[in-house]
Amino acid sequence: MGYPATIDQAGADAVTARRDGYDGWWATETKIDALLAAAVAAERTEELEIGTGIAVAFARNPMSVAVQANDLQALSGGRFLLGLGSQIKPHITKRFSMEWSRPAARMREFVLAIRAIWHAWETGEPLAFRGEFYRHTLMTPFFDPGPNPHGNPAVFLAAVGPLMTEVAGEVGDGMLCHAFSTERYLREVTLPALRRGREKAGKTLEGFQLTAPAMVAAGEDEEQLTAALAAVRQQLAFYGSTPAYRPVLEVHGWGDLQTELNTMTRDGAWDRMGELITDEVVAAFAVVGSPEEVVDELLRRYGDVASRVTITMPAQRDEARWASALERLRVGGAG
């Protein structure tokens, strides 16, 4: 996963990921459209799983997402993973000019609506989804693509708080832990909430795919590691300023840090926010070290609970060294 600035760069990144030994590549939605980036990546690669990590659900509607995800599943030959996230209220209402209310309940219905649309295409039964937030009751043959030859894509939800995490467990096939998370938060808050959601659906965590919250500061030498740590501090400061992510800090007794960081955003002091991120905070959120140290720590933290780990490597790297480390990660238990 990375944050490419253009669709062409996204496709190139996916090709590089496969060459470097990755099993999957996630298209992020920052400066580009994640679903369009996934389409380009699918065209340029073979075997590599392609996911959206994430596409902003509430900037769209269930029908548009169902159509695009169905197309991507067909285009990729069954390699597509639909990753959805809610974003936060200011972005939905001020950037996308869309409605915001009860995000967990809305996301649950969003996914159920998508599944209802896919079911109608798969079976030919009338589309009759009527919910509190979404209503889909028209599907004529002219607009019906029919069953997808590769089946429907798996649906992953990004979540931080326990309510959205429960929804991920109830209606999703997997969950993308937000990068702004820790091992302690995952074990004390995330996993119990996931189990509650699975119980609502009459299921267990067996077969459910959990992507570990791995924020990585990796380097092959001191210069690379120093640069990576500086970037991680800034990223942690940006996430930490968000009120919705305060509960993660509060688990560690760092709730006041969110208030300080949020104040700095209002003052426009973005470039100084990283100075508030102490070594203790970095150690809790990030995995830091050489390629080999990163792999060992990822396995220690998440090897018994995660089916996937997402990491970002330095742009300049020893490819053979990283390929060896990634293979150890795969064999050690994570995909």
XYZ file of C-alpha atoms in Angstrom:
335
model
C 0.000 0.000 0.000
C 1.185 3.460 -0.826
C -0.232 6.891 -1.623
C 0.387 7.426 -5.358
C -0.498 10.811 -6.764
C -1.608 9.546 -10.187
C -3.450 6.545 -11.586
C -0.436 5.653 -13.718
C 1.793 5.596 -10.639
C -0.726 3.389 -8.861
C -0.508 0.844 -11.661
C 3.274 0.985 -11.569
C 3.251 0.479 -7.804
C 1.116 -2.644 -8.168
C 3.566 -4.083 -10.705
C 6.442 -3.327 -8.329
C 4.604 -4.926 -5.417
C 4.207 -8.177 -7.307
C 7.838 -8.127 -8.425
C 8.944 -7.631 -4.807
C 7.031 -10.652 -3.567
C 3.788 -9.167 -2.257
C 0.609 -11.262 -2.431
C -1.698 -8.266 -2.682
C -1.824 -4.533 -3.323
C -4.354 -2.054 -1.926
C -5.399 1.088 -3.763
C -5.757 4.039 -1.412
C -8.163 6.922 -1.963
C -6.379 10.189 -1.308
C -5.456 12.100 -4.469
C -6.892 9.462 -6.821
C -9.983 7.266 -7.167
C -9.313 3.902 -5.502
C -11.656 1.915 -7.750
C -10.141 3.351 -10.920
C -6.642 2.696 -9.566
C -7.650 -0.895 -8.836
C -8.813 -1.321 -12.435
C -5.474 -0.130 -13.814
C -3.584 -2.348 -11.363
C -5.688 -5.357 -12.356
C -4.931 -4.740 -16.032
C -1.187 -4.538 -15.447
C -0.750 -7.563 -13.177
C -1.526 -11.258 -12.933
C -2.060 -13.334 -9.770
C -1.694 -10.292 -7.488
C -4.776 -9.661 -5.337
C -6.084 -6.140 -5.865
C -8.065 -4.355 -3.169
C -9.355 -0.911 -2.327
C -7.957 0.157 0.998
C -10.247 1.977 1.131
C -12.912 3.328 -1.204
C -15.017 5.914 0.614
C -18.457 4.339 0.863
C -20.476 7.377 1.886
C -19.140 9.396 -1.043
C -20.961 6.873 -3.238
C -24.127 4.778 -3.145
C -24.591 0.988 -2.969
C -25.611 0.611 -6.620
C -22.593 2.469 -8.012
C -20.244 0.476 -5.795
C -21.953 -2.834 -6.619
C -21.529 -2.160 -10.351
C -17.886 -1.083 -10.108
C -16.923 -3.931 -7.783
C -18.635 -6.432 -10.077
C -16.734 -5.006 -13.051
C -13.432 -5.155 -11.176
C -14.021 -8.750 -10.146
C -14.606 -9.679 -13.789
C -11.685 -7.604 -15.069
C -9.243 -9.114 -12.568
C -10.393 -12.682 -13.047
C -11.588 -12.960 -9.468
C -8.675 -11.162 -7.804
C -10.582 -8.162 -6.470
C -11.259 -7.348 -2.798
C -13.750 -4.579 -2.055
C -12.475 -2.534 0.869
C -14.843 0.159 2.138
C -14.503 2.844 4.776
C -16.738 5.572 6.124
C -14.230 8.458 6.283
C -15.066 11.073 8.913
C -17.939 13.530 9.007
C -16.137 16.720 7.835
C -14.919 15.010 4.664
C -18.294 13.468 3.850
C -20.301 16.638 4.448
C -17.795 19.323 3.372
C -15.603 17.620 0.760
C -18.144 15.267 -0.841
C -21.336 17.173 0.081
C -23.041 13.945 1.096
C -25.206 12.938 4.045
C -23.754 11.804 7.370
C -25.666 10.092 10.137
C -25.146 7.042 12.349
C -22.134 5.790 10.369
C -22.068 2.246 11.757
C -25.759 1.626 11.048
C -25.423 3.267 7.627
C -22.391 1.150 6.730
C -24.181 -2.037 7.760
C -27.057 -1.176 5.454
C -24.677 -0.076 2.677
C -23.057 -3.525 2.589
C -26.370 -5.365 2.865
C -27.687 -3.326 -0.063
C -24.665 -4.232 -2.197
C -25.136 -7.891 -1.376
C -28.838 -7.628 -2.273
C -27.959 -6.142 -5.668
C -25.408 -8.873 -6.350
C -27.964 -11.477 -5.295
C -30.491 -10.107 -7.787
C -27.935 -10.323 -10.596
C -26.892 -13.798 -9.551
C -30.361 -15.294 -9.215
C -32.586 -13.194 -11.443
C -34.875 -12.509 -8.496
C -36.464 -9.038 -8.229
C -34.388 -6.399 -6.516
C -36.307 -5.361 -3.413
C -34.010 -3.736 -0.889
C -35.748 -1.298 1.441
C -33.730 0.102 4.290
C -33.575 3.140 6.504
C -30.848 4.852 4.467
C -30.970 3.183 1.039
C -33.719 1.886 -1.216
C -33.062 -0.198 -4.344
C -36.181 -1.619 -5.992
C -35.590 -1.352 -9.745
C -33.437 -3.677 -11.857
C -34.572 -4.175 -15.452
C -32.860 -6.699 -17.790
C -31.171 -3.888 -19.726
C -29.122 -2.972 -16.624
C -28.621 -6.478 -15.227
C -25.127 -7.886 -15.974
C -26.102 -11.338 -14.741
C -23.988 -13.620 -12.535
C -20.301 -12.824 -12.235
C -18.311 -15.800 -13.597
C -15.808 -15.375 -10.742
C -18.355 -14.999 -7.962
C -18.831 -11.882 -5.886
C -15.768 -10.154 -4.403
C -15.059 -10.357 -0.698
C -16.068 -7.249 1.262
C -13.657 -5.756 3.798
C -14.576 -2.899 6.111
C -12.177 -0.454 7.698
C -12.981 0.210 11.333
C -11.569 1.799 14.475
C -14.378 2.132 17.015
C -16.241 -0.851 18.456
C -19.571 -0.105 16.723
C -18.091 -0.094 13.216
C -15.941 -3.085 14.156
C -19.061 -5.026 15.143
C -20.569 -4.174 11.760
C -17.428 -5.464 10.032
C -17.785 -8.722 11.911
C -21.489 -9.025 11.137
C -21.664 -8.204 7.410
C -18.051 -8.284 6.182
C -15.723 -11.021 5.000
C -12.762 -9.257 6.551
C -11.661 -6.126 8.352
C -8.951 -3.597 7.633
C -7.560 -2.372 10.912
C -6.804 1.317 10.659
C -3.106 2.140 10.723
C -3.821 4.251 13.800
C -4.143 1.286 16.108
C -1.965 -0.720 18.474
C -1.560 -4.313 19.519
C -3.162 -3.527 22.872
C -6.164 -1.807 21.285
C -6.598 -4.686 18.851
C -6.629 -7.314 21.580
C -8.657 -5.386 24.172
C -11.178 -3.586 21.928
C -11.109 -4.770 18.299
C -11.204 -8.547 18.724
C -14.031 -8.576 21.304
C -16.107 -6.276 19.067
C -15.461 -8.477 16.040
C -16.608 -11.531 17.968
C -19.814 -9.745 18.960
C -20.490 -8.916 15.329
C -19.815 -12.463 14.183
C -22.157 -13.786 16.862
C -24.938 -11.548 15.513
C -24.474 -13.257 12.157
C -24.366 -16.692 13.774
C -20.699 -17.117 12.886
C -17.266 -17.305 14.506
C -13.993 -15.688 13.492
C -13.110 -18.859 11.607
C -12.457 -17.848 8.000
C -12.770 -14.126 8.756
C -9.774 -12.202 7.399
C -8.164 -9.624 9.641
C -5.556 -7.218 8.303
C -3.160 -6.178 11.042
C -2.682 -2.479 11.911
C 0.949 -2.297 10.908
C 2.418 1.179 10.655
C 6.003 0.451 9.687
C 9.163 2.548 9.927
C 11.706 0.381 8.161
C 15.197 1.067 6.930
C 18.296 -0.745 5.784
C 20.586 1.902 7.261
C 20.461 4.770 9.757
C 19.585 7.388 7.146
C 16.588 5.433 5.848
C 15.372 4.655 9.352
C 15.614 8.288 10.486
C 13.585 9.450 7.489
C 11.007 6.702 8.035
C 10.612 7.602 11.719
C 10.080 11.269 10.889
C 7.347 10.327 8.415
C 5.684 8.016 10.961
C 5.649 10.751 13.617
C 3.905 13.125 11.227
C 1.399 10.456 10.202
C 0.644 9.569 13.823
C 0.180 13.250 14.644
C -2.239 13.699 11.742
C -4.337 10.683 12.752
C -4.062 11.486 16.449
C -5.621 14.912 15.957
C -8.880 13.309 14.801
C -11.556 13.100 17.538
C -12.880 9.800 16.141
C -9.535 8.127 16.848
C -9.208 9.396 20.432
C -10.360 6.057 21.954
C -7.205 4.378 20.691
C -5.071 6.894 22.576
C -7.260 6.635 25.656
C -6.592 2.894 25.970
C -2.983 3.897 26.653
C -3.851 6.906 28.839
C -2.895 9.412 26.127
C -6.264 11.051 25.534
C -4.911 14.543 26.216
C -2.534 14.141 23.285
C -5.503 14.162 20.913
C -6.672 17.488 22.357
C -3.222 19.043 21.913
C -2.859 17.793 18.358
C -6.346 18.935 17.408
C -5.579 22.413 18.737
C -2.467 22.545 16.563
C -4.499 21.698 13.465
C -6.800 24.624 14.157
C -3.737 26.849 14.532
C -2.333 25.555 11.233
C 0.788 24.156 12.936
C 0.832 20.995 10.816
C 4.612 20.892 10.407
C 5.233 20.903 14.191
C 2.682 18.294 15.240
C 5.136 15.424 14.937
C 7.162 16.919 17.779
C 4.430 15.814 20.225
C 4.775 12.151 19.242
C 7.127 10.628 21.803
C 9.245 7.519 21.391
C 6.770 5.678 23.630
C 3.877 6.532 21.318
C 5.874 5.518 18.249
C 6.760 2.176 19.841
C 3.101 1.425 20.566
C 1.795 2.250 17.098
C 4.671 1.474 14.756
C 6.980 -1.418 14.003
C 10.482 0.010 13.692
C 13.764 -1.447 12.509
C 15.559 -3.347 9.774
C 13.622 -5.603 7.389
C 14.380 -8.626 9.576
C 13.455 -6.831 12.800
C 10.213 -5.601 11.273
C 9.195 -9.120 10.267
C 10.028 -10.580 13.693
C 7.994 -7.895 15.472
C 5.016 -8.188 13.127
C 4.880 -11.921 13.762
C 5.177 -11.409 17.515
C 2.385 -8.833 17.631
C -0.076 -10.290 15.163
C 0.988 -13.754 14.063
C -1.740 -15.469 16.075
C -4.646 -13.232 14.992
C -3.985 -11.647 11.577
C -4.383 -13.242 8.182
C -2.870 -10.245 6.388
C -0.277 -7.612 7.118
C 0.090 -4.389 5.168
C 3.491 -2.713 5.135
C 5.224 0.043 3.209
C 8.867 -0.334 2.265
C 11.485 2.382 1.581
C 11.552 3.636 -2.006
C 15.280 2.845 -2.203
C 15.876 -0.675 -0.934
C 17.776 -3.911 -1.281
C 15.177 -5.922 -3.173
C 16.730 -9.321 -2.431
C 16.883 -8.557 1.287
C 13.255 -7.458 1.379
C 12.108 -10.432 -0.684
C 13.748 -12.745 1.831
C 12.117 -10.920 4.742
C 8.687 -11.036 3.118
C 9.013 -14.763 2.540
C 9.766 -15.245 6.232
C 6.652 -13.237 7.035
C 4.517 -15.406 4.751
C 5.866 -18.677 6.108
C 5.595 -17.355 9.647
C 1.845 -17.161 9.459
C 0.659 -13.997 7.742
C -0.391 -13.875 4.100
